[in-house]
XYZ file of C-alpha atoms in Angstrom:
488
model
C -8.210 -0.549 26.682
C -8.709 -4.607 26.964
C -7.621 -4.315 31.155
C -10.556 -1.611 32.028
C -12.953 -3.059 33.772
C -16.621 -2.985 31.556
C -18.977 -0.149 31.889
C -22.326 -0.019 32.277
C -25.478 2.318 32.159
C -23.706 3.749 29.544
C -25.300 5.891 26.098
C -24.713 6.931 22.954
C -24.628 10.659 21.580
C -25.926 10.094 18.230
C -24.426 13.217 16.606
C -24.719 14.307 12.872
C -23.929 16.776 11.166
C -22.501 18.769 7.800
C -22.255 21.212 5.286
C -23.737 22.687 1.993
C -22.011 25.471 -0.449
C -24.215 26.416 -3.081
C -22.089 28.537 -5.666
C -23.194 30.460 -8.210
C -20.421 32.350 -10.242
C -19.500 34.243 -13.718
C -16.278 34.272 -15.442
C -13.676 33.861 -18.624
C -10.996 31.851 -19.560
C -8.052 32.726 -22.114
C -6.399 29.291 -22.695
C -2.840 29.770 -24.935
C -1.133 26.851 -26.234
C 2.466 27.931 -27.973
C 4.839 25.235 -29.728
C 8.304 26.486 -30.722
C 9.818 25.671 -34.133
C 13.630 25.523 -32.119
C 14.816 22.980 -30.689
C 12.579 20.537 -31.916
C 13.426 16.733 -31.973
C 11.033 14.021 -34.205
C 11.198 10.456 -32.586
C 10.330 7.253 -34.570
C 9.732 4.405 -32.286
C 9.087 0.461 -33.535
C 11.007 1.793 -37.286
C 14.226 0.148 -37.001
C 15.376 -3.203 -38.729
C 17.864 -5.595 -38.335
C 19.850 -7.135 -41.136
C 16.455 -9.652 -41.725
C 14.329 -6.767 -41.900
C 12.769 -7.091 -38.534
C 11.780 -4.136 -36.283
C 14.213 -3.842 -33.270
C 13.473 -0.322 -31.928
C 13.204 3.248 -32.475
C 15.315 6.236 -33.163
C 15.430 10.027 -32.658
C 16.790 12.791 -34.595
C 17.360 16.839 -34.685
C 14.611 18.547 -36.815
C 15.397 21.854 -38.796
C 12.881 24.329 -40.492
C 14.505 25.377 -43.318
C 13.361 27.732 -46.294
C 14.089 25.667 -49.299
C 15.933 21.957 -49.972
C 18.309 23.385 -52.562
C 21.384 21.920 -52.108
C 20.066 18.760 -49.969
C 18.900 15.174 -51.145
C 15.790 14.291 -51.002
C 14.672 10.288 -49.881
C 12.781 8.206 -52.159
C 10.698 5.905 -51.192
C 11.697 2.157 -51.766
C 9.161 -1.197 -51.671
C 6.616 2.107 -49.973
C 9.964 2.575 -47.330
C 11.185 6.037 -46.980
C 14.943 6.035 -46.701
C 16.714 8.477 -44.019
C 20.497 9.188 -44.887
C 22.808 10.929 -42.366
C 21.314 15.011 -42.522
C 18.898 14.033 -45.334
C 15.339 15.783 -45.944
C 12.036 14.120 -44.568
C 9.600 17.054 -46.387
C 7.829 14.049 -46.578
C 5.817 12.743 -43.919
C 4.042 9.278 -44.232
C 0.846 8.665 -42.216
C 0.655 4.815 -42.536
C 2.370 4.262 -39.782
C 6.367 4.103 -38.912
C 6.776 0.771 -40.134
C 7.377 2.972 -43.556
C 10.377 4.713 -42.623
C 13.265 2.982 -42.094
C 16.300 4.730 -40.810
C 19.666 3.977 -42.743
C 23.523 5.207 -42.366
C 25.521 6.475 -45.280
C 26.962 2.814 -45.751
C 23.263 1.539 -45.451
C 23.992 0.093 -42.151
C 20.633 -0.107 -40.065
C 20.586 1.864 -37.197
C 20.685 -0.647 -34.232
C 17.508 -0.176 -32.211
C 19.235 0.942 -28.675
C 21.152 3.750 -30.456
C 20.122 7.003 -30.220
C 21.484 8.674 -32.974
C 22.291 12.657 -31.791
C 23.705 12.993 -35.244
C 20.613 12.532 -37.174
C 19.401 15.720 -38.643
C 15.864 15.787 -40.391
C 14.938 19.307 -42.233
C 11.532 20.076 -43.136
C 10.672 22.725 -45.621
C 8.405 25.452 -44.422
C 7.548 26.852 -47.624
C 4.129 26.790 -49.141
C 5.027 27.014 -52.614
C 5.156 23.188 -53.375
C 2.392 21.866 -51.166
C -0.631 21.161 -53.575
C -4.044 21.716 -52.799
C -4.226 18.502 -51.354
C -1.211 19.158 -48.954
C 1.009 16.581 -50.658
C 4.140 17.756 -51.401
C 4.325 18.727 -55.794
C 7.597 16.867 -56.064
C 6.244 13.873 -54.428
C 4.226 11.922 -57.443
C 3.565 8.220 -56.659
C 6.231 7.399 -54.823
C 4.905 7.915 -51.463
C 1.347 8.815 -51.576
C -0.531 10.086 -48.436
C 2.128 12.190 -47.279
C 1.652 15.133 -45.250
C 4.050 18.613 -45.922
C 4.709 21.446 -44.413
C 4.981 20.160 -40.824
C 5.166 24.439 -39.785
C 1.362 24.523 -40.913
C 0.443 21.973 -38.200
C 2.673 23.668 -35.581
C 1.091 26.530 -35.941
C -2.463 24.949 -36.279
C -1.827 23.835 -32.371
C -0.425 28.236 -31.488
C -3.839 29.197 -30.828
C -5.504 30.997 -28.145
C -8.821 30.053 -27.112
C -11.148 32.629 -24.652
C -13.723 31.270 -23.024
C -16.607 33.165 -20.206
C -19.788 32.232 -19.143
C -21.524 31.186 -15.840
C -21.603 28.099 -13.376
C -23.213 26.640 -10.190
C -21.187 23.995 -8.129
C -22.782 22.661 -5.376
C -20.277 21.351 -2.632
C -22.437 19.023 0.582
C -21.530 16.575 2.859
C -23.500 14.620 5.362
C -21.562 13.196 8.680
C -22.357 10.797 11.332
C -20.328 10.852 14.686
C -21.880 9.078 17.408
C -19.863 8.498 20.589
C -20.111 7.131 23.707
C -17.800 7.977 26.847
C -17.196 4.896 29.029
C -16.877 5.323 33.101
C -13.143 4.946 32.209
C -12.781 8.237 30.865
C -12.670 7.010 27.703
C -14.452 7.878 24.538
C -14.760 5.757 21.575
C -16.238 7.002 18.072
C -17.537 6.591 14.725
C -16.714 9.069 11.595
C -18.581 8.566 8.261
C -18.877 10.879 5.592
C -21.292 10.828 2.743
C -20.549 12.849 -0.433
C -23.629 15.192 -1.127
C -23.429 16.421 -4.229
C -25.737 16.101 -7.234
C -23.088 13.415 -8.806
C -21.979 12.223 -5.822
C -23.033 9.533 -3.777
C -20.039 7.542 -2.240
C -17.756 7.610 1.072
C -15.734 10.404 1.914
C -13.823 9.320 5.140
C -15.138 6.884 7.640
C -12.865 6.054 10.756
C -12.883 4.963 14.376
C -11.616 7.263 17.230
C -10.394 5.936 21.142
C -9.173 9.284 23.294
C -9.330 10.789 26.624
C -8.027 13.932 27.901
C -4.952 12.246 29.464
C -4.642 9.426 26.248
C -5.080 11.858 23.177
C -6.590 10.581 20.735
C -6.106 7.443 18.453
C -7.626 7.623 14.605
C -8.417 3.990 13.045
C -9.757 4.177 9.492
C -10.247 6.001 6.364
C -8.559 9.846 7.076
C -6.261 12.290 6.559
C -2.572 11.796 7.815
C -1.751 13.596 11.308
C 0.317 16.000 9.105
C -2.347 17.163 6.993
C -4.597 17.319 10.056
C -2.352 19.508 12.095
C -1.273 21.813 9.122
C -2.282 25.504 8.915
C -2.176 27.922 6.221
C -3.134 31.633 5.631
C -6.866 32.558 6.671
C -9.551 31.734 3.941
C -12.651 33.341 3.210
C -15.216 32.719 0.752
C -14.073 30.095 -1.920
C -11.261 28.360 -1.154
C -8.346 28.272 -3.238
C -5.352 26.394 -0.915
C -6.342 23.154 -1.386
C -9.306 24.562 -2.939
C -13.067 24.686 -4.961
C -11.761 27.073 -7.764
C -11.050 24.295 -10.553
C -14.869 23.539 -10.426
C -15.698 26.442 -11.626
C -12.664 27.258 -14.101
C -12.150 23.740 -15.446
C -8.802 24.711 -16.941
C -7.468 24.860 -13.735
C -8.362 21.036 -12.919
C -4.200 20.185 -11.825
C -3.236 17.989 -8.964
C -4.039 20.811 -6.806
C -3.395 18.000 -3.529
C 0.823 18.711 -4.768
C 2.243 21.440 -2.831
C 2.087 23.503 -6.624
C -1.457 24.122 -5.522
C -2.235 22.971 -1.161
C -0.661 23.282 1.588
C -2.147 20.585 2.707
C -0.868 17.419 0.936
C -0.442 13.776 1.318
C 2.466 11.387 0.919
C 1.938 10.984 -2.976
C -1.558 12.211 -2.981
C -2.931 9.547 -1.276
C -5.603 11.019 0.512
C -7.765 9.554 2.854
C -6.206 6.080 3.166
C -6.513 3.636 5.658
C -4.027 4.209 8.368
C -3.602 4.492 12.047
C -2.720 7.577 13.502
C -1.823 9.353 17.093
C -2.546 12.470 18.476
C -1.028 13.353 21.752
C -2.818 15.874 24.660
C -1.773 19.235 24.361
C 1.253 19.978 26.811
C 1.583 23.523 27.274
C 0.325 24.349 24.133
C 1.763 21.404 21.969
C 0.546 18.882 20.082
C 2.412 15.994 18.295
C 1.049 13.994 15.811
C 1.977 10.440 13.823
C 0.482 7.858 11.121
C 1.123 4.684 9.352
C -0.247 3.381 6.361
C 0.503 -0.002 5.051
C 0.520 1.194 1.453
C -1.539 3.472 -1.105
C -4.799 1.745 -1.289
C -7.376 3.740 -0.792
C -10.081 0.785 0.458
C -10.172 -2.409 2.981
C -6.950 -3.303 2.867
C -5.895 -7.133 2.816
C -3.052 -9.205 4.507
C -0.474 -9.593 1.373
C 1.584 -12.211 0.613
C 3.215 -10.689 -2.282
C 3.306 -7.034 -2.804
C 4.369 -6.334 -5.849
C 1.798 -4.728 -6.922
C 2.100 -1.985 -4.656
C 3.261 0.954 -6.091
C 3.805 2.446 -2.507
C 4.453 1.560 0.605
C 5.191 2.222 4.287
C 3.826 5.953 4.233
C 4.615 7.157 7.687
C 3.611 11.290 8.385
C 4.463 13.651 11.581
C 3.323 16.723 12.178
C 3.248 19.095 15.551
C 1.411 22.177 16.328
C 1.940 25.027 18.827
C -1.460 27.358 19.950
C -0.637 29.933 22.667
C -1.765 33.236 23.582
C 1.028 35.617 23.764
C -0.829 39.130 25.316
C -3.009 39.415 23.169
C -2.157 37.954 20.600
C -3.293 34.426 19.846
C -0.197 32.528 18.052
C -0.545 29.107 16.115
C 2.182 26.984 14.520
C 2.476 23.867 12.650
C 4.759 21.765 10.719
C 4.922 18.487 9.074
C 7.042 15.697 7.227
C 6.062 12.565 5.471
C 7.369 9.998 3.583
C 6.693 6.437 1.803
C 8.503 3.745 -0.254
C 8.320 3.345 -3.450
C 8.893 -0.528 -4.651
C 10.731 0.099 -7.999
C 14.271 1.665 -6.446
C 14.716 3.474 -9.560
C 11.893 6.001 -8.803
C 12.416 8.496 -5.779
C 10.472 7.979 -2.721
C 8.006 10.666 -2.526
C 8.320 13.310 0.453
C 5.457 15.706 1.752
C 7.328 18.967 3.989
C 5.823 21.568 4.726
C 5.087 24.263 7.817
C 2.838 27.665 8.624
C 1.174 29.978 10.745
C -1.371 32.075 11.778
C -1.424 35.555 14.234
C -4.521 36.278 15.271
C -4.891 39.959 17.356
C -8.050 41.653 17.882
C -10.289 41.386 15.113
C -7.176 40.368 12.451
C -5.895 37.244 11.435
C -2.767 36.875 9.189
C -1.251 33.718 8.449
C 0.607 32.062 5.666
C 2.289 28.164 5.105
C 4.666 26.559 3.056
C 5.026 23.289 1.078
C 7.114 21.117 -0.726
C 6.179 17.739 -2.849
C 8.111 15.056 -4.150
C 6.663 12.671 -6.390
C 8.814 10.514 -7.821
C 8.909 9.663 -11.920
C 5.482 9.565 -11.910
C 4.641 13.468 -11.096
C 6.452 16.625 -10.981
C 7.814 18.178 -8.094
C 6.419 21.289 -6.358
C 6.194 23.694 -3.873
C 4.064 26.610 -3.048
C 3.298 28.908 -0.734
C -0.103 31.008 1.061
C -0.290 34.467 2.603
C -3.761 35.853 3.576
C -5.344 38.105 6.088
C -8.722 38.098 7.170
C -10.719 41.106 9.148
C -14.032 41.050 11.643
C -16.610 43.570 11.484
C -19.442 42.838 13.731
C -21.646 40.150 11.141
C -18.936 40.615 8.326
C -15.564 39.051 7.519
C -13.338 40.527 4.442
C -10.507 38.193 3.191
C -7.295 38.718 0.910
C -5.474 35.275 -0.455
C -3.119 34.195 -2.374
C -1.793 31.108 -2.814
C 1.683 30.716 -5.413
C 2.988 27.190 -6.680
C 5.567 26.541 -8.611
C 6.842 22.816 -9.957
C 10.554 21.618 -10.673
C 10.749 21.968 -14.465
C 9.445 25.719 -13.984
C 5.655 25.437 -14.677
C 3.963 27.642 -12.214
C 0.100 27.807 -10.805
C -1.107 31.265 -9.307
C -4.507 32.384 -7.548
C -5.333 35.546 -5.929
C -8.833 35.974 -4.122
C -10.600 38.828 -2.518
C -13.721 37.941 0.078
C -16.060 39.319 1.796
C -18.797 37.095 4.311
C -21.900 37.855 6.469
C -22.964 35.434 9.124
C -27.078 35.729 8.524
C -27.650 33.582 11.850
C -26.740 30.094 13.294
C -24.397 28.374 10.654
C -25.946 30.228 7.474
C -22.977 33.002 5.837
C -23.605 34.835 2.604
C -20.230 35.120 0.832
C -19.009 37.390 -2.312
C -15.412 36.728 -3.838
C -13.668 37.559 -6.905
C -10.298 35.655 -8.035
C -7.259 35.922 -11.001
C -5.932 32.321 -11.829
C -3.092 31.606 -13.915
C -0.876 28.500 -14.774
C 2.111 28.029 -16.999
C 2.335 24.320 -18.449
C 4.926 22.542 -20.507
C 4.316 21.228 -23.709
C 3.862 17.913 -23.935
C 3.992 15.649 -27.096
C 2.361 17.326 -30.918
C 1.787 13.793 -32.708
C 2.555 14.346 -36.342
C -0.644 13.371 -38.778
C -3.238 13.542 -35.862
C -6.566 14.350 -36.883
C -6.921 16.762 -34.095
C -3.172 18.904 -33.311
C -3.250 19.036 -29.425
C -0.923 17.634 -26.888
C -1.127 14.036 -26.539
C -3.296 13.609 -29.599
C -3.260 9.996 -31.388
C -1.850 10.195 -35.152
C 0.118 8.111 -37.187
C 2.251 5.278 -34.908
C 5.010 6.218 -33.897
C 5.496 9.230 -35.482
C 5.976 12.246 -32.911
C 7.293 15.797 -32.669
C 8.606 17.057 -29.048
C 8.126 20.583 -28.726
C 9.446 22.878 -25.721
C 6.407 24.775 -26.074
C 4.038 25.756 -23.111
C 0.329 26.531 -22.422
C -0.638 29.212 -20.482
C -4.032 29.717 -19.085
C -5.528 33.058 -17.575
C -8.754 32.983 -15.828
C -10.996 35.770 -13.738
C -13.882 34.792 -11.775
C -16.879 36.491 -9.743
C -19.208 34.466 -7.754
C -21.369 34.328 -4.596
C -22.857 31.480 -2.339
C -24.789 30.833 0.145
C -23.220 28.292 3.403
C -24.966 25.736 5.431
C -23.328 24.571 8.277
C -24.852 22.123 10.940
């Protein structure tokens, strides 16, 4: 680029251009959570003293519904410290914090704070009969007031279903900017900035610098997606997308990391999307095109010269893709496939991994195509994969769709939309499309926090006092909607 000689009498094309989707849709949600009462474990953290009485740690045990504590002893509360003996009853629940329970062996040993003890059995009656109208357990008195019993009536305060169904209007719009100018050279050198649109949106999508000619390729400097994402193809999409797509707007349950392979085929090296990198594109040879990026690290803005790094999370992200368009009779044929990887700093967590490949057959007026994916994320997410199959047919100004795109993560959770299309073109870059879609997900059950004001997932209670369930939530949604498409 530096050897050619300067050009003159050259000019810019000061392109622009974009899009805007106005949706308007109706639909309902059914949003299950379920917690099971087996296999239950309750988890004390920052409880644990040391023969001086300071806190060292934090201990787990076994919990066990039972019917009645016949037979079994019952702690009593010491200096306001509830005592746990070896398979001893903790009816009782304090909600001043964990500091008040104190964990204890048979020979009044203290637990040491990096022991887990498996042993430990806690049962909790389930019975109603001594709770008092103030839900403090009759036997109780003074000894420990504030206490909270039957821990099944929480549970089951949390298996609910709640239904949902209403309507909403998502506006999706984007403004770009592309000039170029094409030296006497041959080559071409380019500017790409995106503005978000949207009525709550008013920041940078992508912005990047581009240097190709037809015997060069191309060379992407900036702000974008990875040469494996860019070369990646997928079934045929009509109407709202749902691979990689618009659908969580509108049914808010669905709002996952739908940039994972549970929910796109088109992913990034742990979801960093749009970071600066450099990438290469090479001409098409007979059909082929290979592709290849490098990004320093995760940021997603101006990145600095570092002296130390770290800080970073993530590191030498490097992606490859290639992708094969021929016309075989007639039948036009188009392949792709990717890889990508990066480094994570802490060598305890894996490095994450994108993988993935697809294609579309295109033959007369039908299109099929379909891709799959596979994400690693490390400690910090759940792996996934997924998959998209679609077909798409031309009728003079109309195109009908069918989609479906199926995800699925490591520890069995699973993500599912189906989607039937239909669009007109109504002149120049304006289409009119109707769609309906199913959605459903499958999520694990994350922590119930014992003596929370509000028994959810993740909710804040009492410190340190939690209940891991092996429950799930499970979300059906339906949705009907139609928009109107401005492209230009």
């Amino acid at each position: 680029v530096a050897a050619a000689l300067p050009a003159t009498g050259q000019e810019w094309n000061l392109q622009w251009g974009g899009y805007m989707n106005q949706h308007i849709a109706f639909g309902s949600n059914d949003h299950k959570t379920t917690v099971s009462l087996d296999d239950l474990s309750y988890r004390v953290t920052d409880a644990d003293r040391d023969g001086t009485g300071n806190t060292t740690g934090g201990y787990s045990a076994t919990v066990k519904f039972v019917e009645s504590l016949t037979g079994l002893t019952v702690p009593t509360a010491t200096n306001g410290i509830i005592h746990i003996a070896d398979d001893a009853v903790i009816a009782l629940l304090t909600a001043v914090g964990a500091d008040n329970i104190e964990a204890v062996l048979n020979d009044n040993t203290a637990i040491d704070g990096a022991t887990t003890v498996d042993e430990f059995t806690v049962y909790v009656e389930v019975g109603e009969s001594n709770i008092n109208e103030e839900g403090k357990h009759r036997n109780a008195g003074d000894t420990a007031p504030g206490i909270y019993a039957a821990l099944h009536e929480r549970v089951d305060a949390v298996n609910k279903s709640v239904k949902a169904s209403g309507s909403g209007m998502v506006n999706d719009s984007e403004i770009h900017f592309k000039p170029s100018v094409t030296l006497e050279n041959g080559l071409t050198f380019g500017a790409h900035v995106e503005f978000e649109g949207g009525a709550h949106q008013a920041d940078t999508d992508e912005s990047y610098l581009t240097i190709s000619s037809d015997s060069l390729g191309m060379f992407i400097i900036g702000s974008e997606n990875s040469a494996g994402y860019r070369m990646m193809v997928a079934a045929p999409s009509v109407g709202l997308g749902i691979n990689s797509g618009s659908h969580p707007d509108l049914l808010p349950a669905f709002g996952y990391a739908w940039r994972a392979a549970s929910g796109s085929s088109y992913t990034e090296v742990g979801g960093n999307n749009d970071i600066m990198r450099v990438s290469y594109h090479t001409p098409s040879l007979g059909g082929l095109t290979l592709g290849v990026s490098y990004a320093p690290d995760g940021g997603a803005g101006n990145e600095q010269l570092r002296v130390d790094d770290s800080d970073i999370s993530l590191k030498d992200i490097i992606d490859v893709g290639a992708k094969f368009t021929q016309s075989l009779g007639e039948a036009n044929v188009t392949l792709a496939a990717r890889y990508g990887t990066g480094k994570n700093n802490d060598p305890k967590v894996k490095n994450p991994r994108e993988a993935g490949f697809g294609m579309q057959v295109g033959f007369g007026a039908f299109t099929v195509g379909g891709a799959y994916s596979d994400s690693e994320r490390g400690s910090a997410d759940k792996s996934s994969s997924g998959w998209s199959l679609g077909a798409s047919y031309n009728m003079d100004a109309w195109t009908f769709g069918i989609e479906t795109y199926q995800g699925e993560y490591d520890d069995g959770d699973d993500q599912s939309v189906s989607k039937i299309a239909a669009s007109r073109n109504l002149g120049p870059g304006v289409t009119w499309d109707l769609y309906a879609l199913t959605a459903s997900s499958t999520q694990t059950q994350g922590e119930l926090v014992v003596g929370a004001a509000k028994q959810e997932p993740g909710a804040v209670g009492a410190k340190g006092l939690t209940l891991d369930s092996t429950g799930k939530i499970d979300v059906d949604g339906t949705l009907f909607g139609t928009s109107i498409k401005l492209k230009f």
